[in-house]
């Protein structure tokens, strides 16, 4: 079982729709969870972090964490073509800032 | 505030050669991590440096080595290059080391290495 699993996609949504990106992780002691956005040919950019169960909202982005189910998700409301990118889920066991990444989900937002 | 900077941005080497990649951490960040990202994959942890000492290492062979300098900048060295070393090498800095950090990493633009 891979440590962090994501559907590779592509996930295609029309402009204005809600995009839902999902991630599962295997290490139950994981404490910190992150979503990075990576445009083609560019480096990952941190867009959301979440540390406790529940929802965390930041603008059009909402991160959801369920530690019992070992599940993290990212919702993007009012999706824009500029949101088209690969979204990487990453987890951290705490203490040291060593992240384990999934392979990423490609999101395509069509005008 | 200056972000993480890496050099060179692109380079081409041949199998068996050696390469050195450089990274300047974001102002105020004392921890530097290096990741390798192959095409279509997520970044893979190579190692981390905190206050000039290696602070953790991923599943990479000893021919991958590094340094951190007193100003927190860092180098990644790869000896005896293999074709599979072709990847984007990412440097990331974070504001705290050892216990107590949040885990947030801030990446540079990366160095794309091609091994022929």
Short mmCIF file of C-alpha atoms in Angstrom, two decimals, chain B residues 11-59:
data_model
loop_
_atom_site.label_atom_id
_atom_site.label_comp_id
_atom_site.label_asym_id
_atom_site.label_seq_id
_atom_site.Cartn_x
_atom_site.Cartn_y
_atom_site.Cartn_z
CA UNK B 11 21.60 21.27 -16.87
CA UNK B 12 22.57 18.31 -18.99
CA UNK B 13 25.13 15.73 -17.89
CA UNK B 14 26.30 12.38 -19.15
CA UNK B 15 26.18 9.12 -17.29
CA UNK B 16 29.00 8.76 -14.76
CA UNK B 17 29.54 12.48 -14.29
CA UNK B 18 29.04 14.42 -11.08
CA UNK B 19 26.72 17.37 -10.46
CA UNK B 20 26.34 20.02 -7.77
CA UNK B 21 23.07 21.87 -7.30
CA UNK B 22 22.76 24.95 -5.11
CA UNK B 23 20.01 26.46 -3.00
CA UNK B 24 19.55 29.62 -0.97
CA UNK B 25 16.86 29.31 1.66
CA UNK B 26 14.13 31.82 2.30
CA UNK B 27 15.10 34.60 4.70
CA UNK B 28 14.63 33.46 8.30
CA UNK B 29 14.43 29.74 7.41
CA UNK B 30 17.10 27.53 8.96
CA UNK B 31 16.06 24.15 7.58
CA UNK B 32 16.60 23.02 4.01
CA UNK B 33 15.22 19.88 2.41
CA UNK B 34 15.93 18.38 -0.99
CA UNK B 35 13.42 16.44 -3.05
CA UNK B 36 13.63 14.60 -6.35
CA UNK B 37 10.62 14.71 -8.65
CA UNK B 38 10.62 12.37 -11.61
CA UNK B 39 8.21 13.00 -14.47
CA UNK B 40 4.65 12.18 -13.47
CA UNK B 41 5.55 11.49 -9.85
CA UNK B 42 5.28 13.36 -6.59
CA UNK B 43 8.42 14.75 -4.97
CA UNK B 44 10.53 12.16 -3.13
CA UNK B 45 12.46 13.17 -0.01
CA UNK B 46 16.25 12.96 -0.37
CA UNK B 47 17.52 14.56 2.84
CA UNK B 48 17.16 17.52 5.15
CA UNK B 49 19.69 19.82 6.79
CA UNK B 50 19.25 21.77 9.99
CA UNK B 51 22.01 23.98 11.35
CA UNK B 52 24.58 22.39 9.03
CA UNK B 53 23.80 18.81 10.07
CA UNK B 54 21.89 16.14 8.17
CA UNK B 55 18.57 15.81 9.92
CA UNK B 56 16.98 12.91 8.09
CA UNK B 57 17.46 11.00 4.88
CA UNK B 58 15.16 9.26 2.45
CA UNK B 59 15.75 6.09 0.47
#
